[in-house]
XYZ file of C-alpha atoms in Angstrom:
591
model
C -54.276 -7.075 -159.537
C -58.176 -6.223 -159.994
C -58.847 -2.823 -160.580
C -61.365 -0.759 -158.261
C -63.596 1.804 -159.855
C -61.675 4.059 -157.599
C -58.207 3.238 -158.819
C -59.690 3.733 -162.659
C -61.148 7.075 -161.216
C -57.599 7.902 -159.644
C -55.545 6.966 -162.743
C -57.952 8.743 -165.608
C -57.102 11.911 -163.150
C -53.403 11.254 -163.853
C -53.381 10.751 -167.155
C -56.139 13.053 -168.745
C -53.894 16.074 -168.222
C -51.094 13.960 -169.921
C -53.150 13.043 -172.930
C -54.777 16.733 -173.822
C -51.692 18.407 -172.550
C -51.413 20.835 -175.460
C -48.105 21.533 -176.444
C -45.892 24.947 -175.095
C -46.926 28.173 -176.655
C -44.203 29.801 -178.552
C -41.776 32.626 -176.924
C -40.841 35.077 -179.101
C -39.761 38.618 -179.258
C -39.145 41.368 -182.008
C -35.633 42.472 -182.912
C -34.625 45.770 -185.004
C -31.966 44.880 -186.974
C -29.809 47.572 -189.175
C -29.608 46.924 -192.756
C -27.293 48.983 -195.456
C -27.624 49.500 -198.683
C -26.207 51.318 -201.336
C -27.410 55.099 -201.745
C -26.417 58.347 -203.321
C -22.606 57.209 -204.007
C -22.653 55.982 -200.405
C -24.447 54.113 -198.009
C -28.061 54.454 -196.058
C -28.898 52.388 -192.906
C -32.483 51.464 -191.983
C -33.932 49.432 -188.823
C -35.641 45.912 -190.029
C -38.123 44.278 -187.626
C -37.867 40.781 -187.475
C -39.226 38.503 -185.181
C -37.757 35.927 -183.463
C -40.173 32.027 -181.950
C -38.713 29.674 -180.210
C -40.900 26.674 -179.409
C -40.714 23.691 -177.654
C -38.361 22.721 -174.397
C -40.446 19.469 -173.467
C -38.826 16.124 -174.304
C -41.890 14.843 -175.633
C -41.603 17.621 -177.828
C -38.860 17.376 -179.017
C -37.946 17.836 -183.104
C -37.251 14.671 -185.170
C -35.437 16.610 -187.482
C -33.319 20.082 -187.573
C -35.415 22.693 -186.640
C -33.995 25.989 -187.902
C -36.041 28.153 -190.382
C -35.935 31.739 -191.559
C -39.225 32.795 -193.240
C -39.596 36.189 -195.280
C -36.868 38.513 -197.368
C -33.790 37.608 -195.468
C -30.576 36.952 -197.635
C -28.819 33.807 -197.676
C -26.241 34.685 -195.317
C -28.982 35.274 -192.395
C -29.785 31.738 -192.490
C -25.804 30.444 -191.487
C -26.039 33.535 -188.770
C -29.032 32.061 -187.294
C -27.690 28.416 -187.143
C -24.844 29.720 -185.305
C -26.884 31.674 -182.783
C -29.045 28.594 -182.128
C -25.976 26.714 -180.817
C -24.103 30.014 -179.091
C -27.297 30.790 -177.301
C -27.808 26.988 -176.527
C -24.245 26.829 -174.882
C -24.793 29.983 -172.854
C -28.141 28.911 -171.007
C -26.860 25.305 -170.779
C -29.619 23.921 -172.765
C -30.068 21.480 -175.576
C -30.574 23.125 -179.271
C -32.906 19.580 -179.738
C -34.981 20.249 -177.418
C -36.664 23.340 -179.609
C -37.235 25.128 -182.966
C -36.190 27.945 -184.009
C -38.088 30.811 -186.632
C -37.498 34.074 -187.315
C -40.010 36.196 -189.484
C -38.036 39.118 -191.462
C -40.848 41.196 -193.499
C -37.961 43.224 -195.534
C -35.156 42.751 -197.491
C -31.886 42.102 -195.332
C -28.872 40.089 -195.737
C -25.107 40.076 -193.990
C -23.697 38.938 -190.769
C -24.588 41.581 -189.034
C -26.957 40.782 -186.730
C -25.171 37.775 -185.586
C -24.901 39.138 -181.971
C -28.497 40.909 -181.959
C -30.002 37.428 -182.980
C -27.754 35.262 -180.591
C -28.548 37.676 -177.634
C -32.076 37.706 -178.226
C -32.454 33.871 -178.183
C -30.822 33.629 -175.182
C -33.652 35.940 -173.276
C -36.098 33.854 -174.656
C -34.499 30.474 -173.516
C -34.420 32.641 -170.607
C -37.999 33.304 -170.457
C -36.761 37.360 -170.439
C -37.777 40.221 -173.391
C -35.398 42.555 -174.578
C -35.381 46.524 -173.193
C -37.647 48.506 -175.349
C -35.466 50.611 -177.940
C -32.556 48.445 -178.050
C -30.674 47.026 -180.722
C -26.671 46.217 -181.579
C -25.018 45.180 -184.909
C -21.815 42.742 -184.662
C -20.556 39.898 -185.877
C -20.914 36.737 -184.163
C -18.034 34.172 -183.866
C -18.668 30.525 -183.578
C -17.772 30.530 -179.950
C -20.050 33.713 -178.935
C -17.208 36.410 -179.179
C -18.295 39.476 -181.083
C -16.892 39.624 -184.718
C -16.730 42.977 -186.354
C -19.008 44.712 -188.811
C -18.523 47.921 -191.453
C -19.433 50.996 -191.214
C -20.771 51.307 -187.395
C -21.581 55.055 -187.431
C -24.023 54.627 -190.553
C -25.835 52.190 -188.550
C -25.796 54.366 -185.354
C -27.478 56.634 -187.372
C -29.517 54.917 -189.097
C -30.841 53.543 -185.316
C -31.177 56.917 -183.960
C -33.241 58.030 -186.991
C -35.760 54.636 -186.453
C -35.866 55.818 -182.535
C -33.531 53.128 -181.369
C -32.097 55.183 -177.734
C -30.046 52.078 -177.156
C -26.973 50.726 -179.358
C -24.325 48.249 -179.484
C -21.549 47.833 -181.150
C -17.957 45.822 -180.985
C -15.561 46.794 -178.917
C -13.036 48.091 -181.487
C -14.896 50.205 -183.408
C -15.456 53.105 -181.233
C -13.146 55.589 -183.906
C -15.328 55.790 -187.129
C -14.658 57.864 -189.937
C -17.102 59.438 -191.935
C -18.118 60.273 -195.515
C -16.032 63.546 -195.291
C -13.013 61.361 -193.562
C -13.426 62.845 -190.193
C -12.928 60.820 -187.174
C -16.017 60.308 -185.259
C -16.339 59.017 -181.537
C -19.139 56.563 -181.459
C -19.787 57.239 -177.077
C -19.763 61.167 -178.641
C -21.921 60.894 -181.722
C -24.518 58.584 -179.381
C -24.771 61.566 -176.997
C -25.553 64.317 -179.817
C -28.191 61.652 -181.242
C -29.634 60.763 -178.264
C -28.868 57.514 -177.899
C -26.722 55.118 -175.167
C -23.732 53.596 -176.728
C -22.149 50.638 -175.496
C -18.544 48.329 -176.708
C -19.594 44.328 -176.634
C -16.893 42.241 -176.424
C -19.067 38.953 -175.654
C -22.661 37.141 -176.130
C -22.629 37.967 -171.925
C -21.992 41.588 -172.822
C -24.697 41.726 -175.377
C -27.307 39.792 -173.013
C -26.624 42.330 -170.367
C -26.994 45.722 -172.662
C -30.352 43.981 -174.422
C -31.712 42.477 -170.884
C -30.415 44.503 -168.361
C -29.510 41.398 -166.533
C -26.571 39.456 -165.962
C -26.479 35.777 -167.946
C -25.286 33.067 -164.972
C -21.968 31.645 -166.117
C -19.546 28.595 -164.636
C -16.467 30.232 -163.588
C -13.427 29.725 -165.792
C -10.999 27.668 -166.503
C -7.602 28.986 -165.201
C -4.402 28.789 -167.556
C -3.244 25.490 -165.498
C -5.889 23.892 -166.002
C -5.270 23.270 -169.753
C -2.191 22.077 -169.520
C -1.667 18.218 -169.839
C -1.547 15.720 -167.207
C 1.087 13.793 -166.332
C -0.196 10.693 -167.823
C -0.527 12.329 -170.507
C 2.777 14.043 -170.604
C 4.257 10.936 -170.654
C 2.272 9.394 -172.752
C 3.190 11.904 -175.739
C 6.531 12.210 -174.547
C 6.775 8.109 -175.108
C 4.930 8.427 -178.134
C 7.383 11.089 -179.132
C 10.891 9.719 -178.644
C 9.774 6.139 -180.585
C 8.581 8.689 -183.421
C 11.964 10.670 -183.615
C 13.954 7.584 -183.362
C 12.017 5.736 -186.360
C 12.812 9.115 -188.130
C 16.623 9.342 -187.587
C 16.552 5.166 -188.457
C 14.867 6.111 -191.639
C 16.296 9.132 -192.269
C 19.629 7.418 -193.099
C 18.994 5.194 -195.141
C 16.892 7.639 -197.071
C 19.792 9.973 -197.986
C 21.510 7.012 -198.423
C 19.885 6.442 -201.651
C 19.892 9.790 -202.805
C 22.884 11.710 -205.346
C 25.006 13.894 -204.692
C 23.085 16.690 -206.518
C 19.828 16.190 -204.267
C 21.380 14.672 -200.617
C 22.189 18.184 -199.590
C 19.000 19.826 -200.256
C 17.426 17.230 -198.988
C 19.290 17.051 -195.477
C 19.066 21.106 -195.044
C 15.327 20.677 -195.361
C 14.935 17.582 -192.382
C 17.942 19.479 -189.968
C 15.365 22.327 -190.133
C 12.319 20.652 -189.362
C 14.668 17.890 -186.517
C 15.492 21.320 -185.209
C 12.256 22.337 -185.024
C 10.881 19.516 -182.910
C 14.325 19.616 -181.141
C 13.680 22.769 -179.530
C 9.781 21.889 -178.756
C 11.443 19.182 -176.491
C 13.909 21.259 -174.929
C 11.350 23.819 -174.310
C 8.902 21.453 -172.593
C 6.537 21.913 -175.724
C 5.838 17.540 -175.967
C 3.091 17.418 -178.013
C 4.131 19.926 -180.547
C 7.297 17.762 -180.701
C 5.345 14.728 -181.399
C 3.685 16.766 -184.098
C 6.604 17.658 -185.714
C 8.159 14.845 -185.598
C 5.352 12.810 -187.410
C 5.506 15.192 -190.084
C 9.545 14.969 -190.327
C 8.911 10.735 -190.570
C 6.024 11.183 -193.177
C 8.617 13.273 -194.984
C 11.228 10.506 -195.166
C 8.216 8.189 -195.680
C 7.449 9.724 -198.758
C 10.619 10.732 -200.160
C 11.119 7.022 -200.079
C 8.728 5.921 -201.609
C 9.001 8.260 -204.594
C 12.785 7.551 -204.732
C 12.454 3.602 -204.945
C 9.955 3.932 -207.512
C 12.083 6.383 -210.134
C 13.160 3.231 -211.957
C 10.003 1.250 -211.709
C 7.924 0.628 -215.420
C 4.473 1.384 -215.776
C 3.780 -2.444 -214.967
C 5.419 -2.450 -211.574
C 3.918 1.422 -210.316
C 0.391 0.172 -211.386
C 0.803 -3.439 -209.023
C 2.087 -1.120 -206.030
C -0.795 1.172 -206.069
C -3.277 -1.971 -205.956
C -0.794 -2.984 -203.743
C -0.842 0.301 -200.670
C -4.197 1.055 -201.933
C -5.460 -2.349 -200.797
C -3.785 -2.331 -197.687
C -4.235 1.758 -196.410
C -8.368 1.051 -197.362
C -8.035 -2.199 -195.117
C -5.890 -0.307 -192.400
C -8.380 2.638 -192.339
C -10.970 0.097 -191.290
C -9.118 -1.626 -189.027
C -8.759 1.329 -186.994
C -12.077 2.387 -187.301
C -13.046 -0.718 -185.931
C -10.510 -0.353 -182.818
C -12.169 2.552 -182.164
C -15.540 1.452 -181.845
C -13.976 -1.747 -180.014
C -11.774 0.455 -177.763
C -14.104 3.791 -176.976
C -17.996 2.354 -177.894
C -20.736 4.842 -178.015
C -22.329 4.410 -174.033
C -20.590 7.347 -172.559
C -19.847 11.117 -172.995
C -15.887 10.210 -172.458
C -15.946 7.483 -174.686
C -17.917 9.855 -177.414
C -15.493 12.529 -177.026
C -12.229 10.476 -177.164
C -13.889 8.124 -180.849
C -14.831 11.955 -181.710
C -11.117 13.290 -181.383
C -9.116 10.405 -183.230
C -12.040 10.319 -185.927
C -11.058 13.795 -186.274
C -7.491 13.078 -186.449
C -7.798 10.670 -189.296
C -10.778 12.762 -191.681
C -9.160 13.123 -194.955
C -8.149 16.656 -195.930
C -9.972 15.743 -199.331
C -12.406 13.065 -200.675
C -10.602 10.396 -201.199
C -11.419 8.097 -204.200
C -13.412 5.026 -204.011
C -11.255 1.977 -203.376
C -9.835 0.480 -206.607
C -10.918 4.349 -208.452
C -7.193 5.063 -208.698
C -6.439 2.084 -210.693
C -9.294 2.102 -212.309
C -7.987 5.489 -213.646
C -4.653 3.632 -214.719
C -6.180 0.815 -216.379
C -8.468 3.571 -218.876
C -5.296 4.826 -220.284
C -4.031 4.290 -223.639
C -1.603 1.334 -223.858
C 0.987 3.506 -225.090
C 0.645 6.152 -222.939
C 3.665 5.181 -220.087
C 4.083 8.750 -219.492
C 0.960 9.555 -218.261
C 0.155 6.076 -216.512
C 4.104 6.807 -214.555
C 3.151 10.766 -213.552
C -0.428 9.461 -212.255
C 1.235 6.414 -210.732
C 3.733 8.173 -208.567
C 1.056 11.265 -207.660
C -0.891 8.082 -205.962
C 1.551 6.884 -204.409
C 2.644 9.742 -202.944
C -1.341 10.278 -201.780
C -1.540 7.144 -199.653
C 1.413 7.345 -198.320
C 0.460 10.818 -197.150
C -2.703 9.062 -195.753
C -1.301 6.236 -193.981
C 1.052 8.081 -192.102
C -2.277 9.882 -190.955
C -3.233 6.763 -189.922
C -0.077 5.608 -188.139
C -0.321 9.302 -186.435
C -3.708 8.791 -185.365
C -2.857 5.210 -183.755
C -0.511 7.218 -181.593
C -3.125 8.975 -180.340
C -5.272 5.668 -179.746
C -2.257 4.468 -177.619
C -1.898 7.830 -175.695
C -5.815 7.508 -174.794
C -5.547 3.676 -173.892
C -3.194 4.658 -171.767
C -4.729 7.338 -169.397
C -6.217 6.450 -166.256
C -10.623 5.962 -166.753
C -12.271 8.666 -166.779
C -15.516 8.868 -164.889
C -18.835 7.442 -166.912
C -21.069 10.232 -167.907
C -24.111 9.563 -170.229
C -23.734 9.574 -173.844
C -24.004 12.232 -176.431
C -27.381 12.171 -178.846
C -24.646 11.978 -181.598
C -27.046 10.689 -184.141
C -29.477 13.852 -183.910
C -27.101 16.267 -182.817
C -25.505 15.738 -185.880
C -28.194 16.153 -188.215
C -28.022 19.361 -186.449
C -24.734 20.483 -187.689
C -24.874 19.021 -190.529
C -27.810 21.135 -191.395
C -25.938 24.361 -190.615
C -22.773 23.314 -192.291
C -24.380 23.031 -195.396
C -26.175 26.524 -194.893
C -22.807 27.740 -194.240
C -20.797 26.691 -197.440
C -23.492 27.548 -198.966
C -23.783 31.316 -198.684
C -19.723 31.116 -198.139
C -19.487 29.727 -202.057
C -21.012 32.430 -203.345
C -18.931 34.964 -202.018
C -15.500 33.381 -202.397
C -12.937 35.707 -203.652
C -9.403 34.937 -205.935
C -7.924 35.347 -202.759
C -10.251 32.835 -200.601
C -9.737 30.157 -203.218
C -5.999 30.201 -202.739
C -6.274 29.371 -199.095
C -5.986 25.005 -198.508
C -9.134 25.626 -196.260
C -11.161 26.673 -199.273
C -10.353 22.867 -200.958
C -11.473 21.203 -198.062
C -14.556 22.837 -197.459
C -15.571 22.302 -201.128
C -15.003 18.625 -200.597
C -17.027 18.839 -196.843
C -20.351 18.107 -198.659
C -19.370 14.849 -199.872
C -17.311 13.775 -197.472
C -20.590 14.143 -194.950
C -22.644 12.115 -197.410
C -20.294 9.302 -197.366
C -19.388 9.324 -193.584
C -22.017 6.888 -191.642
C -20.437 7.054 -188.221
C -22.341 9.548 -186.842
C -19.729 10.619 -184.168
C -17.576 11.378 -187.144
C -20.382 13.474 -189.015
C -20.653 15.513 -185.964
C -17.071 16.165 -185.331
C -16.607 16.507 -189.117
C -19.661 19.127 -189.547
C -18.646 21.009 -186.366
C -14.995 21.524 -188.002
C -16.587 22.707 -191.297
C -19.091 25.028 -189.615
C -15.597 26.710 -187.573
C -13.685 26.781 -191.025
C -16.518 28.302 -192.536
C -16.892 31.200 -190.339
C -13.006 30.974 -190.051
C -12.405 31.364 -193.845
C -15.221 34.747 -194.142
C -13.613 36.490 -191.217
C -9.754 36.169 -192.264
C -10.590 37.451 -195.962
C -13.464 40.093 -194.615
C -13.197 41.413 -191.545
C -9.561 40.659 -190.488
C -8.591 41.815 -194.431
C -6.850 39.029 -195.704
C -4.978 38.608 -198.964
C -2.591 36.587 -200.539
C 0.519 38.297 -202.512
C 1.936 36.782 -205.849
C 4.722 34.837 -203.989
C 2.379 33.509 -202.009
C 2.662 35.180 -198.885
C -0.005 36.123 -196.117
C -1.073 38.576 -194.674
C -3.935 40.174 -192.529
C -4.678 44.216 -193.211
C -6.521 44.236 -189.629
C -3.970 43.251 -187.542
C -4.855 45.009 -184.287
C -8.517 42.856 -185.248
C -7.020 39.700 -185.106
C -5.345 40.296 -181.515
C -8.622 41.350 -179.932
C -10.485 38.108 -181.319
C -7.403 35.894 -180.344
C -7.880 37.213 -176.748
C -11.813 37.660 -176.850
C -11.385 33.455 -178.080
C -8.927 32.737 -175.656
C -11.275 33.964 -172.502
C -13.855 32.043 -173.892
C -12.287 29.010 -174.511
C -11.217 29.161 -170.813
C -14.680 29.819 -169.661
C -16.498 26.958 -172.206
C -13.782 24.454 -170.318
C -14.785 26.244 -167.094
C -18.043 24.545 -167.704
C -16.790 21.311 -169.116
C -14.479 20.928 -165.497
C -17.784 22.032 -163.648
C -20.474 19.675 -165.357
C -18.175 17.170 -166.888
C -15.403 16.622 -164.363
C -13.026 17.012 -167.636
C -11.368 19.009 -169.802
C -11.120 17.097 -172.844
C -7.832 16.542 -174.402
C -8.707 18.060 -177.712
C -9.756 21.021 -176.439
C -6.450 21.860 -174.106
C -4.187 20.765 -176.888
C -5.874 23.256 -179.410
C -5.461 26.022 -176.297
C -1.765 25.416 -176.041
C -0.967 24.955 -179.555
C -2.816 28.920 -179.836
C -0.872 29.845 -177.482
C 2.607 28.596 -178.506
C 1.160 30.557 -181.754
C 0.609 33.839 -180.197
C 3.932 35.791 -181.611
C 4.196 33.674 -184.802
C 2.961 34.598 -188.319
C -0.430 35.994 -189.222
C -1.133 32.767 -190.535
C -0.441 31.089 -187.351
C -2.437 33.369 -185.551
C -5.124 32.501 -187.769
C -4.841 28.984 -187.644
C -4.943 29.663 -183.580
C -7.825 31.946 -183.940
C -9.863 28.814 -185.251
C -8.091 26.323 -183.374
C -9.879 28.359 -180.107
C -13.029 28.367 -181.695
C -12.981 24.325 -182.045
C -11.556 24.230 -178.221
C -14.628 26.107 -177.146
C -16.725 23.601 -178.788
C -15.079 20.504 -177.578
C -15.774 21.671 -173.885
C -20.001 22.796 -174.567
C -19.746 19.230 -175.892
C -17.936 17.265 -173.493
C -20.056 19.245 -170.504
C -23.209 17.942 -171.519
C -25.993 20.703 -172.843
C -26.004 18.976 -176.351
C -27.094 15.462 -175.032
């Protein structure tokens, strides 16, 4: 086709705006922020000014790499708080946290979680285009779903905001009766009056948005209870996958105690009635998938048992072939899997995404596992004489892979359960690969201010270990559906592991038991998490036509959970969080 000055003329008109199109001018807004610190054998609040940039919301402007920064006198943990506001505020105005970057400028010293909820609602009204009311600030925690975490010492702040002409001030719902320095019980609504200033309770990032805005932040509606239950596909599915599980258990199960003594058969068999009767009454109360669960972990039991019973007569010789042996074979069964999944669930679509995301999750290790061939590696290096040693170490990795194969084996059953439900609509797939450089980013911001502040009692808790071993486990993974999924869980655990040993008061006693000191804490978050949950899958069944599995099996394993221990309702509180997340992912903001 010959080109006509004209048609030159016509296109330089087109494209000249395209090629000196400069890019978007930053939106930002300041923030006041109250700080503590200690003074006079107690504590002084003072308001920080900080201010918050966000730049960019053009695809051709997009960020290559994560685009989070905190510049000035902040502390460590402000830097983790930010991260999570970037995503929270993200989710809320159904936008993409790749499609910007993020700064905030902090002048003075400041540090703590604090301002979680003052950053997170502040982004928002500047992905919203909006500015906050003059004279407004809020202190609260912010949870990884966008429910309001609390904070110490409320009334100092309130002061302290009143004194740097603040007339506006939020704080979680909660915290209204404050005691203070003299041990008198102060009425936050009361004390704002005499100062001057408008108090308000924040349950929620929507809450928060309203009090800084003044205007109401557009939400899907949510998700009702019945809609997290399971399908009936799927509810047969488990309950298939279940009964072949229990029956490979009571197979095994004999002869098991069949090759125990006298002295040990009994204990043994109390231990496996209890946890048959568990998953007993989980079917008989309709509860399928926690059966299934239970009933994995009663097989793995027998599994291992087993395993370590055959080898009590083995020599040194033997134990060392059979760890080549299950080594060899749970490395090449690990991949095999892998493979199926890629095979099965390839990265084109956001359902195929989500489901490889879920059973990569299913099978992460708990803890780095050695390189193949490291554990007899480790055998080999002994001293020939040393039997002892090379028998204790032999048996402790045996027991390891068998512990991991059956993690295998229990993530095939999920495979099978997924191959078998009916197609689920095609949606466009998930920018895994840069999405998670995103949380991998903010995961290691996380652990990072969280290892500093880990107390005796934090160490003692499992989810300590595996966070410690979340580092390397991310710089080994290459899949990067499994370093999302993997860096999403270790941001949750993060925030999970800080607010059970600070705010809800955690400890652990010398026998081991748990407990939470902030009970009537926990059950406002587990409700505050379980209205968000339904309202993140509110969106998921409005954009996404889904609610993923993983997020309505965490919801109904929380809320078989509700009455149990307070490590249960722990373990729920977090499970929530991770539900909430599944949905914002499988509705589509973060592609």
């Amino acid at each position: 086709m010959r080109l006509t000055r004209t048609t030159l003329l016509a296109l330089g008109l087109v494209l000249t705006p395209i090629a000196f199109a400069k890019p978007p001018a930053p939106r930002e807004a300041e923030l006041r922020a109250i700080s503590l610190a200690p003074a006079d054998g107690g504590l002084a609040g003072r308001a920080v000014r900080a201010t918050m940039k966000v730049t960019g919301t053009v695809t051709a402007n997009r960020p290559q790499a994560p685009a989070v920064t905190i510049v000035g006198a902040a502390g460590d943990q402000w830097l983790p708080t930010l991260w999570r506001a970037v995503f929270v505020a993200a989710e809320a105005t159904g936008t993409s946290p790749l499609e910007s970057t993020f700064s905030l400028q902090v002048d003075e010293p400041i540090d703590g979680p604090s301002a979680g909820l003052l950053t997170a609602s502040t982004l928002v009204a500047l992905l919203r285009n909006k500015q906050p009311l003059p004279h407004t600030s809020m202190t609260g925690g912010l949870n990884p779903d966008g429910s309001v975490g609390p904070v110490d010492d409320v009334l100092v702040r309130l002061r302290a905001a009143a004194a740097a002409g603040i007339t506006r001030f939020g704080f979680p719902a909660g915290s209204r009766q404050q005691r203070d320095s003299a041990g008198t019980v102060v009425d936050l609504l009361t004390e704002g009056q005499r100062l001057g200033v408008t108090t308000k309770e924040l349950t929620s990032l929507d809450e928060a948005y309203l009090f800084l805005t003044g205007e109401v932040l557009p939400r899907p509606a949510p998700a009702k209870d019945s809609d997290m239950e399971l399908w009936p596909a799927e509810l047969a599915a488990v309950a298939k996958s279940s009964a072949l599980v229990r029956s490979q258990f009571e197979a095994e199960r004999g002869q098991y105690e069949k090759s125990l003594d006298g002295g040990t058969v009994a204990s043994v068999r109390q231990r496996l009635d209890r946890v048959a009767k568990q998953a007993t009454d989980f079917e008989q109360g309709g509860d399928t998938v926690r059966a299934l669960v239970v009933w994995s972990a009663a097989l793995g039991m027998v599994r291992v048992g087993a395993e370590l019973r055959a080898l009590e007569a083995a020599d040194a010789g033997v134990l060392l072939d059979l760890v080549q042996q299950r080594e060899t074979a749970f490395n090449r069964e690990r991949l095999e899997f892998r493979r199926e999944i890629e095979v099965r669930f390839p990265h084109t679509t956001r359902a195929n995404d989500l489901y490889a995301m879920d059973l990569l999750e299913s099978i992460a290790p708990e803890h780095v596992e050695p390189a193949p061939g490291a554990r007899v590696d480790r055998l080999v290096s002994l001293p020939p004489g040393d039997s002892a040693t090379a028998m204790r170490l032999a048996r402790q990795f045996l027991e390891a892979l068998t512990q991991s194969r059956e993690r295998v084996q229990n993530g095939r059953r999920f495979f099978e359960l997924y191959i078998s439900l009916p197609t689920v609509k095609e949606a466009p797939a998930i920018d895994t690969e840069r999405l998670a450089a995103w949380y991998v980013a903010a995961s290691a911001a996380s652990y990072a201010s969280l290892e500093a502040r880990l107390t005796p009692d934090m160490k003692r808790d499992a989810t300590a270990a595996e966070l410690a071993a979340a580092g390397e486990l991310l710089r080994a993974e290459r899949d990067p559906r499994a370093r999302l999924v993997m860096a999403a869980r270790q941001n949750v655990y993060s925030a999970s592991l800080s607010n059970t040993y600070s705010a809800l008061g955690g400890s652990v006693d010398g026998s081991g038991a748990f407990t939470v000191r902030n009970a009537r804490a926990l059950s406002t978050q587990l409700e505050l998490a379980r209205l968000r949950t339904l309202q993140s899958c509110g969106r998921a069944k409005r954009d996404a036509k889904m609610i993923p599995l993983a997020a309505r099996l965490r919801f109904l394993n929380a809320r078989a959970a509700r009455e149990g221990t307070d490590r249960q309702k722990t373990e729920s509180l977090a499970d929530l969080w991770i539900g909430s997340w599944w949905c914002e992912l499988a509705a589509g903001q973060t592609k």
